[in-house]
Amino acid sequence: MIPSLPQQTPQERIAWLRSELERHNRLYYIQADPEISDSEYDALFRELEGLEHSHPELDSPNSPTKRVGGAPQEEFASIQHQTPMLSIDDIFEHSGSEEPDQELIDYYERTCQLAGESRLDVTVEPKIDGVAITLMYQNGQLAYAATRGDGHVGDDITANARTIRSIPLFLQSHFLPEVLEVRGEIFMPKEDFARLNAERDMNGEPAFANPRNAAAGTLKLLDSRQVAKRPLAFIAHGIGSYHGPRLNNADDFQRLLQECGLPCNTPVLKATSLDEVRQAVRQIDQLRHTLPFGTDGAVVKLYDFTLREQLGATARAPRWAAAYKFPPEQKATLLKAISIQVGRTGVLTPVAELSPIRLSGTTVSRATLHNQDEISRKDIRIGDTVIVEKAGEIIPAIIRIVPEKRPTDAQPYSIVKAVQGMCPACGAPISQQEGMVAWKCTNFTCPAQAVSRITHFCSRAALDIESIGTSAAEALVEARLAHSPLDLFDLSIDQLAGLNLGTVDEPRRFGEKNARKAWEALHTAAPNLPLDRWVTAFGIPQVGEVIAHSLAATHASLVQLSDSPYLRDLIRLDNLLNQLQLANPNTRANKKLIREAPDSEVNIQQNFVSLLNTYTSTARPWLERGYIRELKNKVGKIPAYGSDIGVSAAREIINFFASQAGRRVLQKLDQLDITPPSPTYRAYANEQNQGLLEGKSFVITGTLSQPRSYFEKLIAEHGGKVSSAISQASSYLLAGKGGGSKRAKAVQWGISIISEEDFMKMIHS
Ligand code: IVH
């Protein structure tokens, strides 16, 4: 422990803790060379939290305690860039030609000519495949972070950037430039990307196509607490506005970054002739697969800053830099077979089994074929020679077939035919949902789904039944003790303990201790977990932790969610929007119609206005509650609305609760008397409601659908008071089933007795 010095004031201690925490942060996340253990770091962190709590006047948005994120935003503010964020001109490699890097040779020679020199010093560094951002440091403090946008105006993503550990919240340098605007890339490290996608797959959320999309998608989240949970990193590569000691060249710039604790790109190779530039580019090509981020090129930049200024920029890009693009590595291999995987949600996914090949640094022997459409469109047949490429240099994809190499007897492939219309895991019929390409197994208790559903149900993000992982779930399904997650609640400790996780020859018992732990987690902890954890646990397609969180914030209970007017209206709004777009009198088709039959104009106008009325009045209550927001991109008179829950997720949720499986879930939870509380409910409600119950006092009695604490919280949130004893001064008795003596007193004193429904109506009025 670092001792607290007696002469330190709280202000000094806070400043010291912040700088110390950021220093350790840098050692851990940038230098990968930590000095202290996690628990020592936590102790410093908690001390700072405590001090900040008792000294709110010393609060700072750039305190390391803010890295966990804050309240969600409605939308991103705009930021005008002080120096435009330009693009880079690309130089392409032409593989197969005599000089594949001819464009590089031309660029170098042209630039020498422009500069009036016979040769030029340049640097060559990896091009990071991420999202361009700018970080503005004023007097050493992070003032804002913004995306590139159109190069002149970008989105203010400061709250999200603060959660990224490799972005310093303040600079720790002996000399601090007054203004330092750093340009760089946000990216998701390759390894973390693979893990995140696996997790999303488990949650039934769509996987990101590549790390760049994952980074871009994350930065667009309006809830910085969600961003904090995603593994993003930052690397600086350039400079925007700058007021400080003059920087003469690329070395000065690198030193400045290092001095300030900003993560730099590596390697930055120096080249002093055309030959060296060509070599350096090759060198980057060779080592790019070993870098933690995706790269599809090398950036060549002039070394000398005075020369950079002389050459200047076009409207689009500087003349002093160019990006050499490597063609994605492709190889031909044999498609030996197509296997079918049944996912947790029952979707049948065709997978290409390939003759193994080395590609962009790894061995590839399988590649997803996505769905039937993909197979048909590319006319992929077993026995074909196929061209494989790594999309975004990460996920192998089949680009096309090589028709010349097709064996004469190769047959077109059909998923339905291959599996004979049956789920390969359970034999149940498969079906294709209307408008969807995917084939799905129709059996909710399909073993292929059962194991992953149970594992998912018990995962940390869901109900956190620690001792039940994949092998216990497999054993349970194998022993026919569980077909679906809620069957777990019917198991006794003995049944669990006797479970064989090994084989017949080498049995391995689950054991008493694990069994007891699992039983307790199921019967004591799980029933009190909040609604979002339960919703996550059901594994509804497209509904992961983030959406579950939004659902819990907008629904008071599972029952309310299962027949949600809000979700129904989201779907309705989407349908209405589609209709409105067709009904718009300004569409080409409608204009033509009016020209040909002028009488129809009134009708068309009226129809449009009436649809528009329905649309805006459907949106109104949800806008008022703050569940949805009006977006800027209005089309003519048609407003656009944004919500944290997408329409396709809304459809999945409604479908789930309407399905037999969903109805069984509700029934079973009812039987088990489990009513997950929703403590975050109304978190988005607008502030007007806060004083709704001002001056009113409540007494609660009888059995309600939620624990009392739930209603107490709601009453307090709306400005009311709760007392335990009834008196003549009480305004309302909120009464559930039972509640004898208080009810009698309320009748005697003429105090309004209200039901749970009355109360809910009251606060939603
Ligand atoms: S220097 C004025 N260096 O690629 C542009 N950019 O496709 C000078 N990028 O806008 C930028 N890695 O966001 C530079 N090592 C690197 C880079 C890099 C990625 C981005 C950058 C640029 C975009 C153009």
Short mmCIF file of N, CA and C in Angstrom, two decimals, residues 451-574:
data_model
loop_
_atom_site.label_atom_id
_atom_site.label_comp_id
_atom_site.label_asym_id
_atom_site.label_seq_id
_atom_site.Cartn_x
_atom_site.Cartn_y
_atom_site.Cartn_z
N VAL A 451 -28.73 -27.93 -24.98
CA VAL A 451 -27.46 -27.74 -24.28
C VAL A 451 -27.06 -26.27 -24.30
N SER A 452 -27.10 -25.66 -25.48
CA SER A 452 -26.66 -24.27 -25.51
C SER A 452 -27.66 -23.34 -24.83
N ARG A 453 -28.94 -23.68 -24.88
CA ARG A 453 -29.92 -22.85 -24.17
C ARG A 453 -29.69 -22.90 -22.66
N ILE A 454 -29.42 -24.12 -22.18
CA ILE A 454 -29.20 -24.27 -20.73
C ILE A 454 -27.89 -23.57 -20.34
N THR A 455 -26.84 -23.78 -21.14
CA THR A 455 -25.57 -23.13 -20.84
C THR A 455 -25.75 -21.62 -20.83
N HIS A 456 -26.46 -21.13 -21.83
CA HIS A 456 -26.70 -19.69 -21.91
C HIS A 456 -27.51 -19.19 -20.71
N PHE A 457 -28.54 -19.95 -20.35
CA PHE A 457 -29.41 -19.60 -19.23
C PHE A 457 -28.60 -19.45 -17.94
N CYS A 458 -27.57 -20.29 -17.81
CA CYS A 458 -26.77 -20.29 -16.59
C CYS A 458 -25.54 -19.38 -16.68
N SER A 459 -25.33 -18.74 -17.85
CA SER A 459 -24.10 -17.96 -18.03
C SER A 459 -24.11 -16.72 -17.13
N ARG A 460 -22.95 -16.11 -17.02
CA ARG A 460 -22.78 -14.98 -16.10
C ARG A 460 -23.73 -13.82 -16.45
N ALA A 461 -23.88 -13.54 -17.74
CA ALA A 461 -24.73 -12.41 -18.14
C ALA A 461 -26.20 -12.72 -17.88
N ALA A 462 -26.52 -14.02 -17.79
CA ALA A 462 -27.92 -14.40 -17.56
C ALA A 462 -28.11 -14.67 -16.06
N LEU A 463 -28.40 -15.92 -15.66
CA LEU A 463 -28.72 -16.14 -14.25
C LEU A 463 -27.51 -16.50 -13.38
N ASP A 464 -26.37 -16.60 -14.00
CA ASP A 464 -25.12 -16.82 -13.26
C ASP A 464 -25.18 -18.03 -12.32
N ILE A 465 -25.54 -19.18 -12.88
CA ILE A 465 -25.52 -20.42 -12.11
C ILE A 465 -24.15 -21.02 -12.39
N GLU A 466 -23.20 -20.59 -11.60
CA GLU A 466 -21.78 -20.81 -11.90
C GLU A 466 -21.42 -22.27 -12.18
N SER A 467 -21.96 -23.19 -11.38
CA SER A 467 -21.48 -24.56 -11.52
C SER A 467 -22.06 -25.28 -12.74
N ILE A 468 -23.06 -24.70 -13.40
CA ILE A 468 -23.60 -25.38 -14.59
C ILE A 468 -23.03 -24.75 -15.86
N GLY A 469 -22.06 -25.42 -16.43
CA GLY A 469 -21.46 -24.99 -17.69
C GLY A 469 -21.81 -26.00 -18.77
N THR A 470 -21.04 -25.99 -19.84
CA THR A 470 -21.38 -26.87 -20.97
C THR A 470 -21.43 -28.35 -20.57
N SER A 471 -20.43 -28.80 -19.80
CA SER A 471 -20.43 -30.26 -19.57
C SER A 471 -21.58 -30.69 -18.67
N ALA A 472 -21.93 -29.89 -17.67
CA ALA A 472 -23.08 -30.24 -16.83
C ALA A 472 -24.36 -30.20 -17.67
N ALA A 473 -24.47 -29.18 -18.55
CA ALA A 473 -25.66 -29.07 -19.39
C ALA A 473 -25.76 -30.28 -20.30
N GLU A 474 -24.63 -30.70 -20.87
CA GLU A 474 -24.64 -31.88 -21.75
C GLU A 474 -25.09 -33.12 -20.98
N ALA A 475 -24.55 -33.27 -19.78
CA ALA A 475 -24.91 -34.44 -18.97
C ALA A 475 -26.39 -34.42 -18.62
N LEU A 476 -26.93 -33.25 -18.32
CA LEU A 476 -28.35 -33.13 -17.97
C LEU A 476 -29.24 -33.53 -19.15
N VAL A 477 -28.85 -33.06 -20.34
CA VAL A 477 -29.66 -33.35 -21.53
C VAL A 477 -29.53 -34.84 -21.86
N GLU A 478 -28.29 -35.33 -21.80
CA GLU A 478 -28.00 -36.74 -22.07
C GLU A 478 -28.82 -37.65 -21.16
N ALA A 479 -28.87 -37.29 -19.85
CA ALA A 479 -29.58 -38.11 -18.87
C ALA A 479 -31.09 -37.86 -18.91
N ARG A 480 -31.51 -37.04 -19.86
CA ARG A 480 -32.93 -36.68 -20.03
C ARG A 480 -33.53 -36.05 -18.77
N LEU A 481 -32.68 -35.40 -17.98
CA LEU A 481 -33.18 -34.71 -16.79
C LEU A 481 -33.67 -33.32 -17.13
N ALA A 482 -33.15 -32.75 -18.22
CA ALA A 482 -33.59 -31.41 -18.62
C ALA A 482 -33.66 -31.33 -20.13
N HIS A 483 -34.75 -30.77 -20.64
CA HIS A 483 -34.89 -30.55 -22.08
C HIS A 483 -34.82 -29.07 -22.39
N SER A 484 -35.22 -28.29 -21.42
CA SER A 484 -35.15 -26.84 -21.60
C SER A 484 -34.74 -26.21 -20.27
N PRO A 485 -34.27 -24.94 -20.30
CA PRO A 485 -33.68 -24.34 -19.11
C PRO A 485 -34.54 -24.41 -17.84
N LEU A 486 -35.86 -24.17 -17.99
CA LEU A 486 -36.66 -24.09 -16.77
C LEU A 486 -36.84 -25.44 -16.09
N ASP A 487 -36.48 -26.53 -16.82
CA ASP A 487 -36.52 -27.85 -16.18
C ASP A 487 -35.55 -27.91 -15.00
N LEU A 488 -34.55 -27.04 -15.02
CA LEU A 488 -33.55 -27.04 -13.95
C LEU A 488 -34.19 -26.85 -12.58
N PHE A 489 -35.31 -26.10 -12.56
CA PHE A 489 -35.95 -25.80 -11.28
C PHE A 489 -36.64 -27.01 -10.66
N ASP A 490 -36.83 -28.07 -11.47
CA ASP A 490 -37.51 -29.25 -10.95
C ASP A 490 -36.53 -30.28 -10.39
N LEU A 491 -35.22 -30.01 -10.54
CA LEU A 491 -34.24 -31.01 -10.12
C LEU A 491 -33.97 -30.93 -8.63
N SER A 492 -33.78 -32.12 -8.03
CA SER A 492 -33.43 -32.12 -6.61
C SER A 492 -31.91 -32.07 -6.48
N ILE A 493 -31.44 -31.77 -5.28
CA ILE A 493 -29.98 -31.74 -5.05
C ILE A 493 -29.38 -33.11 -5.35
N ASP A 494 -30.11 -34.17 -4.97
CA ASP A 494 -29.61 -35.53 -5.22
C ASP A 494 -29.47 -35.82 -6.71
N GLN A 495 -30.48 -35.42 -7.47
CA GLN A 495 -30.43 -35.66 -8.92
C GLN A 495 -29.22 -34.95 -9.53
N LEU A 496 -29.02 -33.72 -9.08
CA LEU A 496 -27.89 -32.95 -9.60
C LEU A 496 -26.57 -33.59 -9.19
N ALA A 497 -26.48 -33.96 -7.92
CA ALA A 497 -25.22 -34.50 -7.38
C ALA A 497 -24.81 -35.77 -8.11
N GLY A 498 -25.79 -36.59 -8.48
CA GLY A 498 -25.50 -37.86 -9.10
C GLY A 498 -25.16 -37.78 -10.58
N LEU A 499 -25.25 -36.63 -11.14
CA LEU A 499 -25.01 -36.42 -12.57
C LEU A 499 -23.61 -36.88 -12.97
N ASN A 500 -23.52 -37.65 -14.07
CA ASN A 500 -22.20 -38.11 -14.52
C ASN A 500 -21.67 -37.21 -15.64
N LEU A 501 -20.61 -36.47 -15.32
CA LEU A 501 -20.02 -35.58 -16.33
C LEU A 501 -18.95 -36.29 -17.14
N GLY A 502 -18.61 -37.49 -16.74
CA GLY A 502 -17.58 -38.24 -17.46
C GLY A 502 -18.20 -39.22 -18.42
N THR A 503 -17.59 -40.39 -18.56
CA THR A 503 -18.12 -41.42 -19.45
C THR A 503 -18.56 -42.60 -18.60
N VAL A 504 -19.10 -43.62 -19.24
CA VAL A 504 -19.53 -44.80 -18.50
C VAL A 504 -18.31 -45.46 -17.84
N ASP A 505 -17.22 -45.53 -18.65
CA ASP A 505 -16.00 -46.17 -18.12
C ASP A 505 -15.30 -45.31 -17.09
N GLU A 506 -15.29 -44.01 -17.35
CA GLU A 506 -14.61 -43.12 -16.41
C GLU A 506 -15.60 -42.10 -15.87
N PRO A 507 -16.44 -42.51 -14.95
CA PRO A 507 -17.47 -41.59 -14.46
C PRO A 507 -16.86 -40.42 -13.65
N ARG A 508 -17.52 -39.28 -13.72
CA ARG A 508 -17.09 -38.13 -12.91
C ARG A 508 -18.36 -37.49 -12.37
N ARG A 509 -18.55 -37.62 -11.06
CA ARG A 509 -19.80 -37.11 -10.49
C ARG A 509 -19.81 -35.60 -10.35
N PHE A 510 -20.97 -35.00 -10.57
CA PHE A 510 -21.12 -33.55 -10.40
C PHE A 510 -20.86 -33.21 -8.93
N GLY A 511 -21.36 -34.06 -8.04
CA GLY A 511 -21.02 -33.93 -6.61
C GLY A 511 -21.97 -33.06 -5.82
N GLU A 512 -21.99 -33.37 -4.52
CA GLU A 512 -22.88 -32.74 -3.55
C GLU A 512 -22.67 -31.21 -3.49
N LYS A 513 -21.38 -30.83 -3.45
CA LYS A 513 -21.07 -29.41 -3.24
C LYS A 513 -21.56 -28.55 -4.42
N ASN A 514 -21.21 -29.00 -5.62
CA ASN A 514 -21.67 -28.29 -6.82
C ASN A 514 -23.18 -28.27 -6.90
N ALA A 515 -23.77 -29.43 -6.57
CA ALA A 515 -25.22 -29.55 -6.67
C ALA A 515 -25.91 -28.55 -5.74
N ARG A 516 -25.39 -28.48 -4.51
CA ARG A 516 -26.00 -27.58 -3.54
C ARG A 516 -25.86 -26.12 -4.02
N LYS A 517 -24.67 -25.82 -4.54
CA LYS A 517 -24.42 -24.46 -5.04
C LYS A 517 -25.39 -24.10 -6.16
N ALA A 518 -25.54 -25.05 -7.10
CA ALA A 518 -26.43 -24.79 -8.24
C ALA A 518 -27.87 -24.64 -7.76
N TRP A 519 -28.26 -25.52 -6.85
CA TRP A 519 -29.64 -25.50 -6.36
C TRP A 519 -29.94 -24.16 -5.67
N GLU A 520 -28.98 -23.73 -4.87
CA GLU A 520 -29.19 -22.47 -4.16
C GLU A 520 -29.22 -21.28 -5.10
N ALA A 521 -28.31 -21.29 -6.07
CA ALA A 521 -28.29 -20.19 -7.04
C ALA A 521 -29.63 -20.13 -7.77
N LEU A 522 -30.19 -21.31 -8.07
CA LEU A 522 -31.46 -21.35 -8.79
C LEU A 522 -32.63 -20.91 -7.92
N HIS A 523 -32.65 -21.41 -6.69
CA HIS A 523 -33.85 -21.19 -5.88
C HIS A 523 -33.79 -19.97 -4.97
N THR A 524 -32.60 -19.53 -4.61
CA THR A 524 -32.56 -18.32 -3.75
C THR A 524 -32.10 -17.08 -4.49
N ALA A 525 -31.02 -17.21 -5.29
CA ALA A 525 -30.50 -16.00 -5.95
C ALA A 525 -31.32 -15.62 -7.19
N ALA A 526 -31.52 -16.59 -8.08
CA ALA A 526 -32.15 -16.29 -9.37
C ALA A 526 -33.51 -15.58 -9.27
N PRO A 527 -34.41 -16.01 -8.37
CA PRO A 527 -35.73 -15.35 -8.34
C PRO A 527 -35.64 -13.85 -8.03
N ASN A 528 -34.54 -13.42 -7.40
CA ASN A 528 -34.42 -12.00 -7.08
C ASN A 528 -33.63 -11.21 -8.10
N LEU A 529 -33.15 -11.90 -9.13
CA LEU A 529 -32.38 -11.17 -10.15
C LEU A 529 -33.32 -10.28 -10.96
N PRO A 530 -32.82 -9.12 -11.40
CA PRO A 530 -33.70 -8.19 -12.11
C PRO A 530 -34.13 -8.72 -13.48
N LEU A 531 -35.19 -8.11 -13.94
CA LEU A 531 -35.84 -8.51 -15.19
C LEU A 531 -34.87 -8.66 -16.36
N ASP A 532 -33.91 -7.74 -16.47
CA ASP A 532 -33.04 -7.80 -17.66
C ASP A 532 -32.22 -9.09 -17.69
N ARG A 533 -31.82 -9.58 -16.52
CA ARG A 533 -31.03 -10.81 -16.49
C ARG A 533 -31.90 -11.99 -16.94
N TRP A 534 -33.15 -12.01 -16.54
CA TRP A 534 -34.06 -13.08 -16.96
C TRP A 534 -34.33 -13.01 -18.45
N VAL A 535 -34.54 -11.79 -18.94
CA VAL A 535 -34.82 -11.65 -20.37
C VAL A 535 -33.61 -12.11 -21.18
N THR A 536 -32.42 -11.76 -20.71
CA THR A 536 -31.21 -12.23 -21.38
C THR A 536 -31.20 -13.77 -21.36
N ALA A 537 -31.56 -14.33 -20.22
CA ALA A 537 -31.49 -15.78 -20.04
C ALA A 537 -32.36 -16.56 -21.02
N PHE A 538 -33.49 -15.98 -21.44
CA PHE A 538 -34.39 -16.72 -22.33
C PHE A 538 -33.76 -16.97 -23.70
N GLY A 539 -32.74 -16.19 -24.03
CA GLY A 539 -32.07 -16.43 -25.32
C GLY A 539 -32.96 -16.14 -26.51
N ILE A 540 -33.73 -15.09 -26.44
CA ILE A 540 -34.57 -14.72 -27.57
C ILE A 540 -33.65 -14.16 -28.66
N PRO A 541 -33.83 -14.61 -29.93
CA PRO A 541 -32.94 -14.11 -30.97
C PRO A 541 -32.90 -12.57 -30.98
N GLN A 542 -31.74 -12.02 -31.19
CA GLN A 542 -31.52 -10.57 -31.25
C GLN A 542 -31.60 -9.85 -29.92
N VAL A 543 -31.89 -10.61 -28.84
CA VAL A 543 -32.01 -9.94 -27.55
C VAL A 543 -30.85 -10.33 -26.64
N GLY A 544 -29.86 -9.48 -26.60
CA GLY A 544 -28.73 -9.70 -25.72
C GLY A 544 -28.84 -8.78 -24.52
N GLU A 545 -27.73 -8.65 -23.80
CA GLU A 545 -27.74 -7.86 -22.57
C GLU A 545 -28.22 -6.42 -22.77
N VAL A 546 -27.76 -5.80 -23.87
CA VAL A 546 -28.05 -4.38 -24.07
C VAL A 546 -29.55 -4.16 -24.26
N ILE A 547 -30.14 -4.98 -25.15
CA ILE A 547 -31.58 -4.83 -25.41
C ILE A 547 -32.36 -5.22 -24.16
N ALA A 548 -31.91 -6.27 -23.48
CA ALA A 548 -32.61 -6.70 -22.26
C ALA A 548 -32.64 -5.55 -21.25
N HIS A 549 -31.56 -4.83 -21.19
CA HIS A 549 -31.47 -3.69 -20.29
C HIS A 549 -32.50 -2.63 -20.67
N SER A 550 -32.61 -2.33 -21.94
CA SER A 550 -33.60 -1.34 -22.39
C SER A 550 -35.02 -1.85 -22.13
N LEU A 551 -35.21 -3.16 -22.30
CA LEU A 551 -36.55 -3.72 -22.07
C LEU A 551 -36.94 -3.57 -20.61
N ALA A 552 -35.98 -3.80 -19.72
CA ALA A 552 -36.28 -3.70 -18.29
C ALA A 552 -36.51 -2.24 -17.90
N ALA A 553 -35.89 -1.33 -18.61
CA ALA A 553 -36.08 0.08 -18.28
C ALA A 553 -37.44 0.58 -18.74
N THR A 554 -38.06 -0.16 -19.67
CA THR A 554 -39.32 0.31 -20.23
C THR A 554 -40.50 -0.60 -19.87
N HIS A 555 -40.24 -1.64 -19.09
CA HIS A 555 -41.32 -2.54 -18.69
C HIS A 555 -41.19 -2.86 -17.20
N ALA A 556 -42.35 -2.88 -16.53
CA ALA A 556 -42.32 -3.08 -15.09
C ALA A 556 -42.17 -4.54 -14.71
N SER A 557 -42.65 -5.43 -15.57
CA SER A 557 -42.62 -6.84 -15.21
C SER A 557 -42.59 -7.70 -16.46
N LEU A 558 -42.36 -8.98 -16.24
CA LEU A 558 -42.33 -9.92 -17.35
C LEU A 558 -43.70 -10.01 -18.02
N VAL A 559 -44.72 -9.96 -17.20
CA VAL A 559 -46.08 -10.06 -17.74
C VAL A 559 -46.35 -8.87 -18.65
N GLN A 560 -45.93 -7.70 -18.20
CA GLN A 560 -46.12 -6.51 -19.03
C GLN A 560 -45.34 -6.64 -20.34
N LEU A 561 -44.13 -7.16 -20.22
CA LEU A 561 -43.28 -7.31 -21.41
C LEU A 561 -43.88 -8.31 -22.38
N SER A 562 -44.50 -9.36 -21.84
CA SER A 562 -44.99 -10.43 -22.71
C SER A 562 -46.13 -9.95 -23.60
N ASP A 563 -46.77 -8.87 -23.22
CA ASP A 563 -47.83 -8.35 -24.06
C ASP A 563 -47.65 -6.84 -24.12
N SER A 564 -46.49 -6.43 -24.59
CA SER A 564 -46.08 -5.05 -24.45
C SER A 564 -46.71 -4.11 -25.49
N PRO A 565 -47.49 -3.13 -25.02
CA PRO A 565 -48.03 -2.16 -25.96
C PRO A 565 -46.90 -1.36 -26.63
N TYR A 566 -45.84 -1.16 -25.89
CA TYR A 566 -44.71 -0.40 -26.44
C TYR A 566 -44.09 -1.13 -27.64
N LEU A 567 -43.79 -2.43 -27.45
CA LEU A 567 -43.18 -3.19 -28.56
C LEU A 567 -44.14 -3.29 -29.74
N ARG A 568 -45.43 -3.49 -29.42
CA ARG A 568 -46.41 -3.57 -30.51
C ARG A 568 -46.42 -2.27 -31.29
N ASP A 569 -46.33 -1.15 -30.56
CA ASP A 569 -46.33 0.14 -31.26
C ASP A 569 -45.05 0.37 -32.05
N LEU A 570 -43.94 -0.17 -31.56
CA LEU A 570 -42.69 -0.04 -32.34
C LEU A 570 -42.85 -0.72 -33.69
N ILE A 571 -43.49 -1.90 -33.66
CA ILE A 571 -43.70 -2.64 -34.91
C ILE A 571 -44.70 -1.89 -35.79
N ARG A 572 -45.74 -1.38 -35.12
CA ARG A 572 -46.76 -0.63 -35.85
C ARG A 572 -46.13 0.60 -36.52
N LEU A 573 -45.27 1.29 -35.78
CA LEU A 573 -44.63 2.49 -36.33
C LEU A 573 -43.81 2.14 -37.57
N ASP A 574 -43.16 0.99 -37.51
CA ASP A 574 -42.34 0.58 -38.65
C ASP A 574 -43.22 0.27 -39.86
#
